[in-house]
mmCIF file of C-alpha atoms in Angstrom:
data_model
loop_
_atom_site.group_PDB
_atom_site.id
_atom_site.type_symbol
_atom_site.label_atom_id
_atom_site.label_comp_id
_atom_site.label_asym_id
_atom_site.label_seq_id
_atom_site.Cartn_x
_atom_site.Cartn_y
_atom_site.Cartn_z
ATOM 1 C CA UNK Z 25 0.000 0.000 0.000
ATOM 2 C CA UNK Z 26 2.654 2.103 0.759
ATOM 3 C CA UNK Z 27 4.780 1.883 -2.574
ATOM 4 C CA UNK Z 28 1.059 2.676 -4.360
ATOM 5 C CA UNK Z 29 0.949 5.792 -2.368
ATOM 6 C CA UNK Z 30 4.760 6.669 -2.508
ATOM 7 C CA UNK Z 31 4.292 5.627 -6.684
ATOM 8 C CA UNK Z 32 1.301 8.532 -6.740
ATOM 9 C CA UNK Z 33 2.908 11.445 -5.124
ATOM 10 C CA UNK Z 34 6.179 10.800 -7.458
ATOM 11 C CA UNK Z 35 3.806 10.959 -10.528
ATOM 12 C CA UNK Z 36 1.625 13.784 -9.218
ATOM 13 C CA UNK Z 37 5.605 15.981 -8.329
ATOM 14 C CA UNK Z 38 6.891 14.918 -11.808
ATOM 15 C CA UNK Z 39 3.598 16.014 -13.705
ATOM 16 C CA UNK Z 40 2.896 19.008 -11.551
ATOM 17 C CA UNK Z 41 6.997 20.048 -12.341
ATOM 18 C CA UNK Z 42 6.399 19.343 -15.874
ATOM 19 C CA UNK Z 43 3.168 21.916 -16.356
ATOM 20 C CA UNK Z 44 4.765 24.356 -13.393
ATOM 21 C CA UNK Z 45 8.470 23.809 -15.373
ATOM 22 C CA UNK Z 46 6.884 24.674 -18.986
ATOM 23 C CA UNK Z 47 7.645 28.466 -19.150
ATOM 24 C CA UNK Z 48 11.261 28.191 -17.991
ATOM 25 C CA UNK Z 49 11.859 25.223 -21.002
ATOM 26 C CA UNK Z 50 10.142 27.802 -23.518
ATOM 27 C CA UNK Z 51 12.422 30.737 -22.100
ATOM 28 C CA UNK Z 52 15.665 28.261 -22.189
ATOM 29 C CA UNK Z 53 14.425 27.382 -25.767
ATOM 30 C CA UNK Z 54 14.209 30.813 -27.192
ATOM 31 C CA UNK Z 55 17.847 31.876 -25.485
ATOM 32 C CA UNK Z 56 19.319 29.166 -27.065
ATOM 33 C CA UNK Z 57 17.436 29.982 -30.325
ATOM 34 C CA UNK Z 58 18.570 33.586 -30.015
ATOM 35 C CA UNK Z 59 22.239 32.594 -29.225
ATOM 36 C CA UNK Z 60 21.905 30.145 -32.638
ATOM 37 C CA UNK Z 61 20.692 32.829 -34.586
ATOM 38 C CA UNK Z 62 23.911 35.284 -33.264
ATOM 39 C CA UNK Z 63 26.451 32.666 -33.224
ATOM 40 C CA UNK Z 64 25.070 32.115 -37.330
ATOM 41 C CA UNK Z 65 25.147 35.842 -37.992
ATOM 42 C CA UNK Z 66 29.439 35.668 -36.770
ATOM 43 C CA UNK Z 67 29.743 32.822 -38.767
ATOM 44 C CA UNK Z 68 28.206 34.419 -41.730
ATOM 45 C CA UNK Z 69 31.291 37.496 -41.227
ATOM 46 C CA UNK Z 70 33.781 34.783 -41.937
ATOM 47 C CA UNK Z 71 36.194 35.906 -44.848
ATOM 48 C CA UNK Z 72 36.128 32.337 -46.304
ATOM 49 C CA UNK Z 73 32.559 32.713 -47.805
ATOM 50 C CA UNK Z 74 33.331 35.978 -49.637
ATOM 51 C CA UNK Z 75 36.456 34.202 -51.735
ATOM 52 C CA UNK Z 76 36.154 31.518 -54.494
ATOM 53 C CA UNK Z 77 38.212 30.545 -57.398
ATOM 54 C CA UNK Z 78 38.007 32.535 -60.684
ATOM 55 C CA UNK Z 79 35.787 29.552 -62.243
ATOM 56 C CA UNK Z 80 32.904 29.966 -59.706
ATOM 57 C CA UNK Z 81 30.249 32.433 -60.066
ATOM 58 C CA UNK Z 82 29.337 32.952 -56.033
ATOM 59 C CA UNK Z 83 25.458 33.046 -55.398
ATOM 60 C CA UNK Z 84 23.939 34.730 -52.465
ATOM 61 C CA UNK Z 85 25.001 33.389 -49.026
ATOM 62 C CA UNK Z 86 22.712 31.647 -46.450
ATOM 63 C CA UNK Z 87 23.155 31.313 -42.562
ATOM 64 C CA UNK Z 88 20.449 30.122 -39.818
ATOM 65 C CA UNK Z 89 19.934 27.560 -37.550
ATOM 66 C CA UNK Z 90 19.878 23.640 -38.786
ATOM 67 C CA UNK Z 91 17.342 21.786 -36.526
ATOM 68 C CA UNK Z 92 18.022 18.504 -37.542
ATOM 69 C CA UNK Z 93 20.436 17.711 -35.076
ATOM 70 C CA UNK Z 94 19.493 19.874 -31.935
ATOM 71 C CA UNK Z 95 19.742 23.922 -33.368
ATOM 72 C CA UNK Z 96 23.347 24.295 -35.009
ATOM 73 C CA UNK Z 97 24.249 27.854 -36.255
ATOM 74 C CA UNK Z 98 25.539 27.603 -39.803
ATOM 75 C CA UNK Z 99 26.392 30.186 -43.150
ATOM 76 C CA UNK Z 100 27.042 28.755 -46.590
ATOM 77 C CA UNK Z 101 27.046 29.407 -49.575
ATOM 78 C CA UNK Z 102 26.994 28.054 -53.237
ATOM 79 C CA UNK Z 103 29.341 28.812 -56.342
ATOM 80 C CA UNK Z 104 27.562 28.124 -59.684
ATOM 81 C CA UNK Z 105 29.875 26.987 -62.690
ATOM 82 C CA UNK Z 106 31.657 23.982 -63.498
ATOM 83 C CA UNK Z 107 34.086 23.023 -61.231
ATOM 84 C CA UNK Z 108 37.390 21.525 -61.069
ATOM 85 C CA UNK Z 109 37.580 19.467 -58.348
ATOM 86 C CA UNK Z 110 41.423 19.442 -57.828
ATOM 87 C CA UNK Z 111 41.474 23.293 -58.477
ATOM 88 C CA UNK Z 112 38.635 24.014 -56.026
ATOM 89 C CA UNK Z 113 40.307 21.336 -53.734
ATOM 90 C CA UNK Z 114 43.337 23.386 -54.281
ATOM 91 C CA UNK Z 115 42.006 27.067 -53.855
ATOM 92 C CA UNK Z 116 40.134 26.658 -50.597
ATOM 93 C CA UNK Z 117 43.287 24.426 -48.937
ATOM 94 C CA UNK Z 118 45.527 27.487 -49.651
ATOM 95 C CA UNK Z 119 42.796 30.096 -48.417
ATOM 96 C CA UNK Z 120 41.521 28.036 -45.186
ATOM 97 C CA UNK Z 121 45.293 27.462 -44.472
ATOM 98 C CA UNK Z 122 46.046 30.919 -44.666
ATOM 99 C CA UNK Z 123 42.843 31.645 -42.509
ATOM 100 C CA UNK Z 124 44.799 29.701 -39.543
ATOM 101 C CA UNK Z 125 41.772 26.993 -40.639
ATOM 102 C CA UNK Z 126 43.647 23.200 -39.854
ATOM 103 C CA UNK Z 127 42.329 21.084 -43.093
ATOM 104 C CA UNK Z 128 41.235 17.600 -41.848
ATOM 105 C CA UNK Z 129 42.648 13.963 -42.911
ATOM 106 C CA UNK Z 130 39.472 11.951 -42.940
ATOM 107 C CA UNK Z 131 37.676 13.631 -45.685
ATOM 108 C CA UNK Z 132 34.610 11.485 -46.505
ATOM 109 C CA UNK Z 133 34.326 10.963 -50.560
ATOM 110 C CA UNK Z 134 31.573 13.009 -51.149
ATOM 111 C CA UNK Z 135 33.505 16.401 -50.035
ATOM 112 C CA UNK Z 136 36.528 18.012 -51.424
ATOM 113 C CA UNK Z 137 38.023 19.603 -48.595
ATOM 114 C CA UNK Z 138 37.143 19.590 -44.368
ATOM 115 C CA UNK Z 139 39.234 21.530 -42.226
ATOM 116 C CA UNK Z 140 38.379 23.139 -38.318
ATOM 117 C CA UNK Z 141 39.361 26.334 -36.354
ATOM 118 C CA UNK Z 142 38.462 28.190 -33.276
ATOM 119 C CA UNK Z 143 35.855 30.845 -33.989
ATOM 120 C CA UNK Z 144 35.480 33.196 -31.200
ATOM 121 C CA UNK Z 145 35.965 30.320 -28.451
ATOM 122 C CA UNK Z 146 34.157 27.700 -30.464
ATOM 123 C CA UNK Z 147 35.077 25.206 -32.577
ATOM 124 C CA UNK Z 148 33.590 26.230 -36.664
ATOM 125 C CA UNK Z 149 33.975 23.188 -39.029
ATOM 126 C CA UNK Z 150 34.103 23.894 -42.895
ATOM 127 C CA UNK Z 151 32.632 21.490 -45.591
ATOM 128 C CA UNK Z 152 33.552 22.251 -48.794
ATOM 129 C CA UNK Z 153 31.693 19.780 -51.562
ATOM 130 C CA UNK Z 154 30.538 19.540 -54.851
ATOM 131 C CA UNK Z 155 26.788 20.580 -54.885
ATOM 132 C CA UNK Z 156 25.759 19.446 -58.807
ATOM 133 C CA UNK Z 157 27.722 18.969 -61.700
ATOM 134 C CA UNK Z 158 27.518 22.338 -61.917
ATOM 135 C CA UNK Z 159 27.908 23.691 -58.168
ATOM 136 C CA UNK Z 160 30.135 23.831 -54.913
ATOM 137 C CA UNK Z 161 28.883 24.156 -51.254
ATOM 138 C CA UNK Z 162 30.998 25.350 -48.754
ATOM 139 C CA UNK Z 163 29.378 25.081 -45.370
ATOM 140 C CA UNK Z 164 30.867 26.283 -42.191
ATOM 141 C CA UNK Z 165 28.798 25.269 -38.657
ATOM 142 C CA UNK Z 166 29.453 24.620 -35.276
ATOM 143 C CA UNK Z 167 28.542 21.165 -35.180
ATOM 144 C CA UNK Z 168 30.176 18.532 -38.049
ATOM 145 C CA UNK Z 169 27.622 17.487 -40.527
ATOM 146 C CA UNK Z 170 26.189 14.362 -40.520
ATOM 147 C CA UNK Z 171 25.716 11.037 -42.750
ATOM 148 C CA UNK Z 172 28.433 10.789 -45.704
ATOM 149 C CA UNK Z 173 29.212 14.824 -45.538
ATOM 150 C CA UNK Z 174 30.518 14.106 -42.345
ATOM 151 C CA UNK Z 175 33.701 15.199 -41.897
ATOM 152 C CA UNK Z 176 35.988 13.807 -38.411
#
């Protein structure tokens, strides 16, 4: 009888801390929503997305917060044209080296070049991969992407 009684005030604390607990998870929420969305806007300063190789036509950046794994700040952007993968390869190795970026050694096959670097206290990761036959992503974010564009 006891346990029954001990079972029903646990369930009535956790529910009542659940309903009671509500606003602060919404207010937590939004900060950390509001810290994505500043954390995307730095990433989005980053010189790396406003140089490409002579062969790319750039096309307007992007930067947010990615959901699909928790709320990850990211900026990107695409590069129209047809690319060469060595000399894209190539181009961004010299620029993110120069950018005190350290290029990765486990790049999976479907990107051209990974590399990391502290941004502001926080570890940025950079993806750069061919898009289409006729396109190249390069995708910086906070967290490393997932599935075969991840890069370790």
């Amino acid at each position: 009888m006891r346990t029954g009684a001990v079972f029903a005030t646990t369930a009535i604390a956790l529910v009542s801390g659940l309903v009671i607990g509500q606003p602060q998870i919404e207010r937590w929420q939004e900060a950390r929503i509001d810290s994505c969305e500043q954390r995307a806007a730095r990433l989005s300063q980053l010189d790396l997305l406003d140089r490409w190789p002579s062969t790319l036509q750039p096309v307007s950046p992007t930067a947010g917060c990615d959901s699909s794994d928790g709320i990850a700040p990211y900026a990107a952007r695409r590069f129209n044209g047809i690319p060469d993968p060595g000399g894209v390869t190539a181009y961004y190795r010299t620029a993110v080296e120069q950018d005190g970026w350290t290029v990765a050694v486990g790049i999976p096959s479907t990107a051209l070049l990974c590399a990391s670097r502290d941004v502001d206290g926080t570890t940025a990761y950079l993806t750069v991969s061919a898009g289409t036959d006729s396109s190249v992503d390069l995708y910086i974010s906070d967290e490393t992407q997932s599935g075969s564009q991840r890069c370790a």
